[in-house]
Structures are given as C-alpha cells and as structure tokens.
mmCIF file of C-alpha atoms in Angstrom:
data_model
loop_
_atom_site.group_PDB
_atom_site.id
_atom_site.type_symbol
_atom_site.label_atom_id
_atom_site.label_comp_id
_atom_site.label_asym_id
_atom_site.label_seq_id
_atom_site.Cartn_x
_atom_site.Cartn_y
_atom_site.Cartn_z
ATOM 1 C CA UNK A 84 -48.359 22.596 -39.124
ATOM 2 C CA UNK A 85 -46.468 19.312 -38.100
ATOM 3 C CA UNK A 86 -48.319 17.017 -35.587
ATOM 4 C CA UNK A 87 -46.434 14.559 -33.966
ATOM 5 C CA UNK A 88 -48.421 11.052 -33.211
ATOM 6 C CA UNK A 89 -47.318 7.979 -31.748
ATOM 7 C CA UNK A 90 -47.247 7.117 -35.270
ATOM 8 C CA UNK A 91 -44.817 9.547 -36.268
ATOM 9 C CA UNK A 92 -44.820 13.360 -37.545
ATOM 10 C CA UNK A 93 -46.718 14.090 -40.398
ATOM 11 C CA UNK A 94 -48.519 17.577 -41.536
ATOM 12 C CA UNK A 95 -51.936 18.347 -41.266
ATOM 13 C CA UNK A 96 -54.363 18.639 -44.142
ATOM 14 C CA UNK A 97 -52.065 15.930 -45.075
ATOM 15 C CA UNK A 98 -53.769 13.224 -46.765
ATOM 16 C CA UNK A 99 -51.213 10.948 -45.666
ATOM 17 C CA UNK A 100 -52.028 7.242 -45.604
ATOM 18 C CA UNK A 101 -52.284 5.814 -41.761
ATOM 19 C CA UNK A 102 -51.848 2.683 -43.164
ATOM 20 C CA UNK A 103 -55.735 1.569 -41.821
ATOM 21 C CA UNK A 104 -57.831 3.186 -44.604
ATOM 22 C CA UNK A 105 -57.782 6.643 -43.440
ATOM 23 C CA UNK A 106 -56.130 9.257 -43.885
ATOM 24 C CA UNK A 107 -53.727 10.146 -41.288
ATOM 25 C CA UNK A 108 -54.798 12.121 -38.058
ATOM 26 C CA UNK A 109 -53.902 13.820 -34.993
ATOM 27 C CA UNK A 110 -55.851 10.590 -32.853
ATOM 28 C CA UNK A 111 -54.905 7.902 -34.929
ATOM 29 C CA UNK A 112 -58.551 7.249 -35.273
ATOM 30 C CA UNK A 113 -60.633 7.852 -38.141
ATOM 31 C CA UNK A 114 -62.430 11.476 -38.243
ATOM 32 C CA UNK A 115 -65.632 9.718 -39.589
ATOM 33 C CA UNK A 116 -65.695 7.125 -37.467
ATOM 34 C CA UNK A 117 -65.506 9.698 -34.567
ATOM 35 C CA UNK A 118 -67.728 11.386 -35.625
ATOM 36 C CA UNK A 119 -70.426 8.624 -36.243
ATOM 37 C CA UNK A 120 -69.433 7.076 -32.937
ATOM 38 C CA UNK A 121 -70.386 11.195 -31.237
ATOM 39 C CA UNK A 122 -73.680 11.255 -33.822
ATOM 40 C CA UNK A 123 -74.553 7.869 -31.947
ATOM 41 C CA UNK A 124 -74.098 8.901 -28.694
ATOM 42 C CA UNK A 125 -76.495 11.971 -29.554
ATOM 43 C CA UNK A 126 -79.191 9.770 -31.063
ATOM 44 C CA UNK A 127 -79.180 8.122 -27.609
ATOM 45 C CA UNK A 128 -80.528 11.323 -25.933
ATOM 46 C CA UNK A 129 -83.243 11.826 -29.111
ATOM 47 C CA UNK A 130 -84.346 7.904 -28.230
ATOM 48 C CA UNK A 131 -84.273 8.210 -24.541
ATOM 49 C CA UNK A 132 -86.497 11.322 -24.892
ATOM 50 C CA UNK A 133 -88.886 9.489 -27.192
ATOM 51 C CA UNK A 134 -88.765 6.598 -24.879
ATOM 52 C CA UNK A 135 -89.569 7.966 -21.526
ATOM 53 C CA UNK A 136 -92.134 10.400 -23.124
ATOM 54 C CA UNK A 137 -93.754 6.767 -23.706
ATOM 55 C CA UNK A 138 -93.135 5.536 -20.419
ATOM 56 C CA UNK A 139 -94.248 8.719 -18.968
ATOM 57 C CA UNK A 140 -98.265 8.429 -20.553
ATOM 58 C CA UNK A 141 -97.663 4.179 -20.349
ATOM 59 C CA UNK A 142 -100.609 3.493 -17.827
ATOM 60 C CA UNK A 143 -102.057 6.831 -17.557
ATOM 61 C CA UNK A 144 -105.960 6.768 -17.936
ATOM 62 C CA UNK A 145 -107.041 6.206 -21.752
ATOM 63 C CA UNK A 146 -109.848 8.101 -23.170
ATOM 64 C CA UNK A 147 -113.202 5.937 -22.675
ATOM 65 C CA UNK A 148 -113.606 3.390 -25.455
ATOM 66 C CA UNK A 149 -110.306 3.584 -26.984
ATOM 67 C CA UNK A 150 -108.004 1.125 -27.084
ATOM 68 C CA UNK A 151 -105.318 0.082 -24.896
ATOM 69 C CA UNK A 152 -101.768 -1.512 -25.401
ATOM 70 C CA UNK A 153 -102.754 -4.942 -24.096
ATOM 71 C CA UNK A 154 -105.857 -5.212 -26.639
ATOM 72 C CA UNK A 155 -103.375 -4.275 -29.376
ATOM 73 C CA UNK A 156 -100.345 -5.695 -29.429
ATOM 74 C CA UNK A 157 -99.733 -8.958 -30.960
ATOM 75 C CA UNK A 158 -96.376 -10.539 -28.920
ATOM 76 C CA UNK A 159 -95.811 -13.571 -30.931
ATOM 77 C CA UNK A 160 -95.562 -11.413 -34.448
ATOM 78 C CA UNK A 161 -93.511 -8.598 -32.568
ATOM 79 C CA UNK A 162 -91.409 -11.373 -32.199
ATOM 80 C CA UNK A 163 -90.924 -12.243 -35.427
ATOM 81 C CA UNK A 164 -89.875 -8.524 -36.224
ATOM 82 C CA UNK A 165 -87.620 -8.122 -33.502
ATOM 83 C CA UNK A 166 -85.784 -11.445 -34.955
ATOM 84 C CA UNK A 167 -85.403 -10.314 -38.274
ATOM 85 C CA UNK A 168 -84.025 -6.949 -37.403
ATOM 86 C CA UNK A 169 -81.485 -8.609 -35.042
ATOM 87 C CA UNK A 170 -80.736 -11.596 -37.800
ATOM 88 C CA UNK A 171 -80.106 -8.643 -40.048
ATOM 89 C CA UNK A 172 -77.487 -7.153 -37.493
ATOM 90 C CA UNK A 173 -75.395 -10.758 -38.533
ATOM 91 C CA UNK A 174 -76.183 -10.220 -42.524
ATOM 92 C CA UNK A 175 -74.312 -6.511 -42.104
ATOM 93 C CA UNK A 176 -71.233 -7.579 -40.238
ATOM 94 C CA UNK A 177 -70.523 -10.390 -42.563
ATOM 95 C CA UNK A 178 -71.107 -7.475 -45.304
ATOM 96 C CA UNK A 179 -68.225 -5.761 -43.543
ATOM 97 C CA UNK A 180 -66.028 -8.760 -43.081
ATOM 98 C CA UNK A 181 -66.778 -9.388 -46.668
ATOM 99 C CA UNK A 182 -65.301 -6.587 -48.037
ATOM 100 C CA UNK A 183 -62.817 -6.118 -45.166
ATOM 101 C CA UNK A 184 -61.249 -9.627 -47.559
ATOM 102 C CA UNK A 185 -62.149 -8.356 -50.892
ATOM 103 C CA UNK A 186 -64.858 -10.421 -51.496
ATOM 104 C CA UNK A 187 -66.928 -8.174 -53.355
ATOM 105 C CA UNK A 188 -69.968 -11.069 -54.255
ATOM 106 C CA UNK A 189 -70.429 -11.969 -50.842
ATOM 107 C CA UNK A 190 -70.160 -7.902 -49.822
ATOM 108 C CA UNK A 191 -73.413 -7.511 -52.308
ATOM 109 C CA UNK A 192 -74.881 -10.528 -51.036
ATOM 110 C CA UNK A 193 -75.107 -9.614 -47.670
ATOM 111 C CA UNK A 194 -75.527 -5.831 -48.319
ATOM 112 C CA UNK A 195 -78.680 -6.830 -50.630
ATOM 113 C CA UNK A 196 -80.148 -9.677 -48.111
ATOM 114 C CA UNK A 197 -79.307 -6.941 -44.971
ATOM 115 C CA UNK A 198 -81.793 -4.302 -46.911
ATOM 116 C CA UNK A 199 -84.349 -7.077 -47.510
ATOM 117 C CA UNK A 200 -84.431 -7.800 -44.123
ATOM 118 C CA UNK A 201 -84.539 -3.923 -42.875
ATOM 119 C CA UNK A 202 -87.177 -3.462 -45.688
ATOM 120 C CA UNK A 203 -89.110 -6.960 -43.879
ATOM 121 C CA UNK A 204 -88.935 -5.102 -40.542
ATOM 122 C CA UNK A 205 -90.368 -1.586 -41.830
ATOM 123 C CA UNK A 206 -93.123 -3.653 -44.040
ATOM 124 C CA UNK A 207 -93.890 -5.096 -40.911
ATOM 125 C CA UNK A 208 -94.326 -2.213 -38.484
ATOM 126 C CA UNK A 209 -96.511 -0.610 -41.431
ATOM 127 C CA UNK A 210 -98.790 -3.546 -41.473
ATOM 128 C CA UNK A 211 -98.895 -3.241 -37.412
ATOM 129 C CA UNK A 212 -99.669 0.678 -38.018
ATOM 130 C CA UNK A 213 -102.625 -0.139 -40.285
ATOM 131 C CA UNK A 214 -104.487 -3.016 -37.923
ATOM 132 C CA UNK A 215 -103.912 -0.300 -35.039
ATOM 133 C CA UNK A 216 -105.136 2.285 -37.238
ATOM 134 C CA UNK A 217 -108.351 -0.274 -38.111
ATOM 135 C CA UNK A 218 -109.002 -1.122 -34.385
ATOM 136 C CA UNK A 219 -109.269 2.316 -33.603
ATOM 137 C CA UNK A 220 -105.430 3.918 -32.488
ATOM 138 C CA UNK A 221 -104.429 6.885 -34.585
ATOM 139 C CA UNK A 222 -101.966 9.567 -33.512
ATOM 140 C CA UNK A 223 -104.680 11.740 -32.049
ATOM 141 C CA UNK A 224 -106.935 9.007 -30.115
ATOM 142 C CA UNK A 225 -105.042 9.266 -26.593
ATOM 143 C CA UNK A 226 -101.883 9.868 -24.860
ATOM 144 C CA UNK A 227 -101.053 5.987 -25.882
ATOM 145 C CA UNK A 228 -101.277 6.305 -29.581
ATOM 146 C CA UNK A 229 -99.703 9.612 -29.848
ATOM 147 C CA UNK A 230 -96.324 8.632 -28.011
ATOM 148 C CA UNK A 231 -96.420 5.075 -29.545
ATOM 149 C CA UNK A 232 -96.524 6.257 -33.105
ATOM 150 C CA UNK A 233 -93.647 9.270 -32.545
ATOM 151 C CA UNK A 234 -91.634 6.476 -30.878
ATOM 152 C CA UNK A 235 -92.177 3.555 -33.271
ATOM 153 C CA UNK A 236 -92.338 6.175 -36.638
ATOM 154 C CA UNK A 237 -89.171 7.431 -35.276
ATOM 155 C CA UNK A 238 -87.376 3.739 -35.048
ATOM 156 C CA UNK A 239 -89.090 3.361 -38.187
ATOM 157 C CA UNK A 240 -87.889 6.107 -40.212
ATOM 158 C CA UNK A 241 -84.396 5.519 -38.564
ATOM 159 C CA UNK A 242 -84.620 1.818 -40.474
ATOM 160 C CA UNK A 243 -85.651 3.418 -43.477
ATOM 161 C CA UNK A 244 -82.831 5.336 -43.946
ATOM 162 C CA UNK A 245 -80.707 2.499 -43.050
ATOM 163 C CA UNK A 246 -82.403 0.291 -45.864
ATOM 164 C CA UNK A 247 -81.951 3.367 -48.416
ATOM 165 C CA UNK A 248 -77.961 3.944 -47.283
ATOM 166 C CA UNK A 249 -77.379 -0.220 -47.553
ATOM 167 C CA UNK A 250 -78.579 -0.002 -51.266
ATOM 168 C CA UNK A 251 -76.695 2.747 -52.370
ATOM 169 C CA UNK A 252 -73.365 0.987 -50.993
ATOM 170 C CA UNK A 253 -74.446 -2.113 -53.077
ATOM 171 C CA UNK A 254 -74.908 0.012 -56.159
ATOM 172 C CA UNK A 255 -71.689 1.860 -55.524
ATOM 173 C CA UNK A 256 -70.313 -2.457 -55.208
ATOM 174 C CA UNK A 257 -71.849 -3.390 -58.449
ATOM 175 C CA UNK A 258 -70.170 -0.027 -60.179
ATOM 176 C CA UNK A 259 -67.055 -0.837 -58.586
ATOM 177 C CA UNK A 260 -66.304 2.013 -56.729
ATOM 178 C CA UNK A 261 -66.363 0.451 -53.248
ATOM 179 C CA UNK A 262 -63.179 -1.416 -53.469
ATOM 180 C CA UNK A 263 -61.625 -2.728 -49.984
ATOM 181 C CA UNK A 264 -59.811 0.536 -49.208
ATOM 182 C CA UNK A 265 -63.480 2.029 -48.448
ATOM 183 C CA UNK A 266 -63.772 -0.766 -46.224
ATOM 184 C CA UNK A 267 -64.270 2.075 -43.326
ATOM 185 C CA UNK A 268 -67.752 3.036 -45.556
ATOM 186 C CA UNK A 269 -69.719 -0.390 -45.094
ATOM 187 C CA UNK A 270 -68.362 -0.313 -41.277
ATOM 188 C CA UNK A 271 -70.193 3.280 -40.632
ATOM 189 C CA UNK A 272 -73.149 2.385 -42.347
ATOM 190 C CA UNK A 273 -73.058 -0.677 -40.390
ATOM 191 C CA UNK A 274 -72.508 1.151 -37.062
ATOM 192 C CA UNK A 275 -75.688 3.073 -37.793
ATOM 193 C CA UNK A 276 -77.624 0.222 -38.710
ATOM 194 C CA UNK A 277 -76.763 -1.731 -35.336
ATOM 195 C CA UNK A 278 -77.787 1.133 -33.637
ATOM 196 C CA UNK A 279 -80.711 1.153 -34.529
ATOM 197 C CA UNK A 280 -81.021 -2.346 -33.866
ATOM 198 C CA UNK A 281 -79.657 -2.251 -30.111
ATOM 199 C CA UNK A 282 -82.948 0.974 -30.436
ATOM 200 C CA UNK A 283 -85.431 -1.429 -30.776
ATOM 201 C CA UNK A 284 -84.231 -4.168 -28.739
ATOM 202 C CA UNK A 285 -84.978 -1.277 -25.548
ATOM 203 C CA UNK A 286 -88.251 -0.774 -27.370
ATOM 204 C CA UNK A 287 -89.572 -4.243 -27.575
ATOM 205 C CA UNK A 288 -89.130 -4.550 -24.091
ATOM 206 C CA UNK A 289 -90.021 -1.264 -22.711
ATOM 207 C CA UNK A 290 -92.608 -0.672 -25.089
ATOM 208 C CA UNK A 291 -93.931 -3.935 -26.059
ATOM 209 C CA UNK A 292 -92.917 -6.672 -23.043
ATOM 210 C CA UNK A 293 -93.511 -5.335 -20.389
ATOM 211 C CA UNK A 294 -96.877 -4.740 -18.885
ATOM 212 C CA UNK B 193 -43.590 23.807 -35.519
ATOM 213 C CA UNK B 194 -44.125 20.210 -33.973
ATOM 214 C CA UNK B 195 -46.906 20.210 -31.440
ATOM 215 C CA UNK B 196 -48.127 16.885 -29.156
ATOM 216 C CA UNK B 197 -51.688 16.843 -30.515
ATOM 217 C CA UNK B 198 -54.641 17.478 -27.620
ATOM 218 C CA UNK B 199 -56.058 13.980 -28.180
ATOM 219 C CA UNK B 200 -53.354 12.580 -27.370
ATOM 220 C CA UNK B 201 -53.908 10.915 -24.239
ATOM 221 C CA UNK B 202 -57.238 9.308 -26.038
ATOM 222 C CA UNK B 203 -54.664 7.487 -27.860
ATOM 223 C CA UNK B 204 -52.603 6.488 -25.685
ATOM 224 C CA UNK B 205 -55.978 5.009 -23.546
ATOM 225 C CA UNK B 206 -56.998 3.212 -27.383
ATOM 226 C CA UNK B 207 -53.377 1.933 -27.469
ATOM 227 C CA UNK B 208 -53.667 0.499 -23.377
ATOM 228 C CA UNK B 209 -57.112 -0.940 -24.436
ATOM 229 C CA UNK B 210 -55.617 -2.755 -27.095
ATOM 230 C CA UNK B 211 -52.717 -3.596 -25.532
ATOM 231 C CA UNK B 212 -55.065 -5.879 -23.261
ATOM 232 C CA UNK B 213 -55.523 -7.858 -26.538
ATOM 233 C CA UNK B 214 -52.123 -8.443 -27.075
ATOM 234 C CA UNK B 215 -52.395 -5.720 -29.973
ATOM 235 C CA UNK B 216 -51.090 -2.464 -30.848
ATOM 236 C CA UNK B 217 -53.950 -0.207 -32.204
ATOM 237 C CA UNK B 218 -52.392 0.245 -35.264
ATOM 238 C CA UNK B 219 -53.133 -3.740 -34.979
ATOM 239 C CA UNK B 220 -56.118 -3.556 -33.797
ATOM 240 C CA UNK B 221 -57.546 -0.988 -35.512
ATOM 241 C CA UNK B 222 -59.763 -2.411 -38.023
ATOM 242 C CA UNK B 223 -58.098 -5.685 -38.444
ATOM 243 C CA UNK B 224 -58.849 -7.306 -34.932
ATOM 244 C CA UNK B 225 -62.301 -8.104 -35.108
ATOM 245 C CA UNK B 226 -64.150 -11.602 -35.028
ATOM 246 C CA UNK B 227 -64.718 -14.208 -37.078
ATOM 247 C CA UNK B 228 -67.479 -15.112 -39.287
ATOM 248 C CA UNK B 229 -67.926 -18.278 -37.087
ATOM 249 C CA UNK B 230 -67.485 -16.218 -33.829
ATOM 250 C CA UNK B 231 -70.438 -13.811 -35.396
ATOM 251 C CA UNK B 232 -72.683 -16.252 -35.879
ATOM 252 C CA UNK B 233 -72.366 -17.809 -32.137
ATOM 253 C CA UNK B 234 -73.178 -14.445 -31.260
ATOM 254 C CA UNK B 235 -76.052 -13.904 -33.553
ATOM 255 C CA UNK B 236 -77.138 -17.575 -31.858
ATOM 256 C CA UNK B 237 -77.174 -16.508 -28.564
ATOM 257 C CA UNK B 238 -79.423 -12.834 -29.565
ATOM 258 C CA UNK B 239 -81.520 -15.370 -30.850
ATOM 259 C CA UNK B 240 -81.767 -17.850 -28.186
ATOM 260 C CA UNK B 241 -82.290 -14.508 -25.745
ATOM 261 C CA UNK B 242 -84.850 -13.041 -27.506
ATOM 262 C CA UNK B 243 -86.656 -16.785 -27.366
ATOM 263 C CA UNK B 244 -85.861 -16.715 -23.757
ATOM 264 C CA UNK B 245 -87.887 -13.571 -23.819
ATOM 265 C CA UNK B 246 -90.397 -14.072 -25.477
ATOM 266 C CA UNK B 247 -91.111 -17.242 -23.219
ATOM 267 C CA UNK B 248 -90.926 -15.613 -20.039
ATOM 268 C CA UNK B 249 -93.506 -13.330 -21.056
ATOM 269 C CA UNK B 250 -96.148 -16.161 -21.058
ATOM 270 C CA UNK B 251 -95.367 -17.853 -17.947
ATOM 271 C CA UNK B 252 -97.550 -16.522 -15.248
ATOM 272 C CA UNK B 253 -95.778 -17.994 -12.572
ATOM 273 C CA UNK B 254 -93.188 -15.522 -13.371
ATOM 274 C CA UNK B 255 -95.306 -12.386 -13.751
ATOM 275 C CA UNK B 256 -94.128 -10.665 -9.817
ATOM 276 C CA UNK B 257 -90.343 -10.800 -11.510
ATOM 277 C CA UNK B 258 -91.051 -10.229 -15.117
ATOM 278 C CA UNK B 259 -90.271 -6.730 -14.978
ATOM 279 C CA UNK B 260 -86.476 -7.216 -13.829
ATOM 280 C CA UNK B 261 -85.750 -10.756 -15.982
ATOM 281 C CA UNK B 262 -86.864 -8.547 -19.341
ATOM 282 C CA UNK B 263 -84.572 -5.524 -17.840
ATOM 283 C CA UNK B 264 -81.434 -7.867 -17.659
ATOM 284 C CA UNK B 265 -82.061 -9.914 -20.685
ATOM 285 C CA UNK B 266 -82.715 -6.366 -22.725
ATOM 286 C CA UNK B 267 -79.401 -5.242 -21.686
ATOM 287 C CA UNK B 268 -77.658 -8.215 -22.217
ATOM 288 C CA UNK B 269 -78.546 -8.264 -25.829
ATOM 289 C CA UNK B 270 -77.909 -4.716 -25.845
ATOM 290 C CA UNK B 271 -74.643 -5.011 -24.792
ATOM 291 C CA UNK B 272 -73.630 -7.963 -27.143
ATOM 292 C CA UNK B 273 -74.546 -6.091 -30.590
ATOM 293 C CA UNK B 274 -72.697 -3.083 -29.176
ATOM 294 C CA UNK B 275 -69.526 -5.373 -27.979
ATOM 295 C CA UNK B 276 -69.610 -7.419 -30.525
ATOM 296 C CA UNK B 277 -71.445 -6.665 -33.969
ATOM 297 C CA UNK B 278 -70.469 -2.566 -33.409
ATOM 298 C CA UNK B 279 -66.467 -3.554 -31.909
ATOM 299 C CA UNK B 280 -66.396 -1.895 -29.548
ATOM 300 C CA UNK B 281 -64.419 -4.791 -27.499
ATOM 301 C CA UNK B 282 -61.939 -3.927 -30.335
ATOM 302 C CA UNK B 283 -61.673 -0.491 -30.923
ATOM 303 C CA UNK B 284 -60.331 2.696 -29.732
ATOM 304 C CA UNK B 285 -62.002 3.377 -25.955
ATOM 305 C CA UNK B 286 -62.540 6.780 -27.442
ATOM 306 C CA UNK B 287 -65.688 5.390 -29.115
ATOM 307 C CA UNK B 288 -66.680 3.600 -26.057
ATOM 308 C CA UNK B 289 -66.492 6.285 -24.173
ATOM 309 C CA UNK B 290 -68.539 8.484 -26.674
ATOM 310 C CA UNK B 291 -71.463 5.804 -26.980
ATOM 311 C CA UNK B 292 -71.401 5.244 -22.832
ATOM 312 C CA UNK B 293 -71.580 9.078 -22.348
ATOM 313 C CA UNK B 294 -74.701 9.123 -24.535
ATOM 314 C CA UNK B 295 -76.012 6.568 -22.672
ATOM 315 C CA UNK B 296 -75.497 7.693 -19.116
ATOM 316 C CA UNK B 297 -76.764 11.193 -20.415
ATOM 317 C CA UNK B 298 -80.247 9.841 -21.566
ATOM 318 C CA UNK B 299 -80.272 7.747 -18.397
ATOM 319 C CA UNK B 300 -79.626 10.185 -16.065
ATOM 320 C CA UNK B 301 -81.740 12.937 -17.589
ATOM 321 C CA UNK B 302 -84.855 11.029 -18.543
ATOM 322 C CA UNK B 303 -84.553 9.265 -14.761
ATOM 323 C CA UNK B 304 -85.105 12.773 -13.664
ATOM 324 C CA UNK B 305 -88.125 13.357 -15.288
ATOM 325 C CA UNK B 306 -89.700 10.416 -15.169
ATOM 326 C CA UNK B 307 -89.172 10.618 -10.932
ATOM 327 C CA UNK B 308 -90.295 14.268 -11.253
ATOM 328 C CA UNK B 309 -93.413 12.540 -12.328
ATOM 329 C CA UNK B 310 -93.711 9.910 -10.464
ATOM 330 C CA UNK B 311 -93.617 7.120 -12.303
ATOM 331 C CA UNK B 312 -91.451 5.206 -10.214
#
C-alpha cells in the first residue's frame, strides 16, 4: 500500500532510505526511536511508583534500634556519585557526535570511558549497599530499608544494563559493524542511558537531600 | 491506493517545531544538534548545579527553604539533560510529547496517592 508523506509517496514494508538513517516511514520519524522515546515515557510511571512508595514510608516510625536515613547516608560521597553519573551523560553524547562524523576512535573512546564511568557509579552504590548492610539496614529491617533498596537496586540495575549495552556497541565499533549509518544505534542507547541519569538526579534529591 | 498516513499531523507539529529553528525536519532531524563545545557548557553548568546543591544542603540558615531550592534546582538539571543531552529542543515534538505524557502520568497518579495518605 502507497503512503503518501510530506516527503513523498513511497510503499510500505518499503525499506526505502529517508535519507536520515532510517528507513522510510509513515511519520518521518524513526520507528525505534518512537518507540524508545514511548518505552521512556513508561519507565517514568515504573520510577514514579518506586519513588513515592519511598516517599510514602520516608518519616514513618522506624522499628526501635534500627537505623535511620540521617545516620546513614554519607552526602559528600553521594555527591561524588551523582557527578560521575552526570559527567558520564557528556562522555555518551560526544560518543554520539563522534560517530554522527565518522570518527570511529573517538566513538570507542567515549563509549569505553562512558561504561567506566556507569561501572564507577554501580561500584559505588554496591559499596554504599554493603556499609548499610554492616550498620545494620537490610531489605527486611524496616519500611526504610525495604523501599530504599527496591528504589536504589532498581536505578541500579537500570545502570547496569546501560554499562552492558555501551560495551557491546564498542565491540560491535572495534568489529566494524557500527559504521555512521547506525548512527541512530549509539543515539538510543544514549537516550536510555540519560534517562537513567535525569532518574537519579530526582533520587538524589528526593531520596538523599532532602530531610 | 494512496492514503494520508494517521500520524500525519504529528509531522506536520515536528516540521512547525523545527521550523522555529529555522530548519525543516528533514534538517533537523538528526543533524541539528549541538556542539561538542556547546555540550560541555552544559555539562559545566549540571556540574556547577549539583555543587550549588550540595552546598545548600549544609547551610543551616537555609534549612526553612531547603525543601523548595533542591525542588527547583532538581528540575532544572532535569530539564537540561532532557533538552539538551536527550534533543529534545531538536527533535520531533512527537517525542516530547511522549516523554511529558509519562511524566505528567507519574505525577498526577503518584500525587494521588501520596495525598490519599497524607503525606502532604
């Protein structure tokens, strides 16, 4: 069936070049990217839930003798993590502008020093778990710990995926099979990975700033 | 059988957006973002924000308006990464629009609940 565009008539199933490193569609737009932009907004609603579960048992009274968010969190080296996640949100766009020129050294570069930085942030929030874990928090010790570990694990595991899908585009770079017409794949990878940046920057503040 | 597609008015909104810019999308598409130099003011100013943070949290003569100042500067760095490092200044408003309806969802639905509970 013919679909007309403002770009013209083509047929669809076509694989038909747009002429922006897509094939060509109904929109205009890139089906991925569409489709990543609708899996984003979704992940907003599974963060929001995690987020005000928090907020919800944030202040409520702790189980005698266990401890409490001000006794355990340590603002200054929060810092630090929040910075390196955000400093890594530069690394990946310069990935993408990278390759969006053809300069494949500087695309593995910044893919490679992106996932260092990811993998910095997750090291960190594991070392955080286990001096929680040694002061007394586990998942099970009160309303506190059990919400702050879903919500935290959650961000965490989100990172850790991110880390896992930024190495396997700079293998696919070193094999040569990410050439600049798959520009489009380092930008959705990078679309999830500032997500889950623009994630944590709500949770250092929600969870970790404010009283 | 030539049909107008059903997205089509998305595209003509992505085209208007672009338009602002002085671009056609086809333009603008994937070839209007920033530059390196322009992403690294950017990543300058998280920086300086999240220091600004950070800060305010330790002054106690700020403690009655803490809650609001971290509010505002969390959204402002919010909103640069998404404008900025995600494009969505440049792209289609499609996208915008999917990421702000996500947004307003969670808001709206999680206000709910937490005001059922009174935690307001």
């Amino acid at each position: 069936m013919a679909v007309t565009t403002s770009e013209g008539t083509h047929t669809e199933g076509s694989n038909t070049d747009s002429g922006e490193g897509h094939p060509a569609t109904s929109t205009g737009l890139s089906n991925e990217k569409v489709a990543m932009w609708a899996f984003l907004g979704s992940e907003c609603l599974l963060f929001g839930a995690l987020i005000s579960t928090f907020l919800l048992f944030k202040g409520r009274p702790s189980v005698p003798g266990t401890p409490t968010p001000k006794e355990l969190f340590d603002i200054p080296y929060t810092s630090v993590s929040s910075f390196v996640l955000l400093m890594s949100s530069l690394t990946m766009v310069l990935a993408l502008a990278a390759i969006q020129r053809g300069d494949q050294r500087r695309l593995r570069i910044w893919l490679l020093t992106t996932a260092l930085l990811g993998a910095t942030f997750v090291g960190g929030q594991a070392y955080e778990f286990t001096v929680f874990t040694r002061e007394g928090l586990n998942l099970r010790t009160n309303l506190f710990g059990s919400s702050f570990y879903v919500l935290t694990g959650f961000h965490g595991a989100h990172v850790t995926i991110g880390v896992l899908m930024l190495l396997s585009l700079f293998s696919l770079s070193v094999k040569g099979r990410l050439p600049t017409e798959r520009a489009e794949t380092v930008e959705l990878v990078g679309l999830y990975w500032h997500f889950v940046d623009v994630v944590w920057i709500a949770i250092f503040t929600l969870v970790y700033l404010i009283p | 059988m030539t049909t107008q597609p059903a997205e089509a008015p998305e595209h003509g909104d992505a085209e208007q957006g672009h338009a602002d810019h002085g671009h056609t999308e086809h333009e603008a598409g994937h070839h209007d973002h920033p530059s390196e130099l322009e992403y690294i003011k950017v990543a300058a100013i998280l920086a300086a924000i999240t220091l600004a943070e950070v800060a305010v949290y330790y002054v106690k003569s700020l403690e009655g308006l803490l809650v609001p100042i971290l509010l505002v500067f969390s959204t402002i760095k919010f909103a640069i990464v998404a404008l900025w490092f995600m494009h969505l200044r440049f792209d289609s408003r499609l996208f915008r629009r999917l990421f702000v309806t996500g947004i307003l969802l969670a808001t709206f639905v999680y206000t709910i609940v937490l005001a059922t509970f009174h935690r307001f």
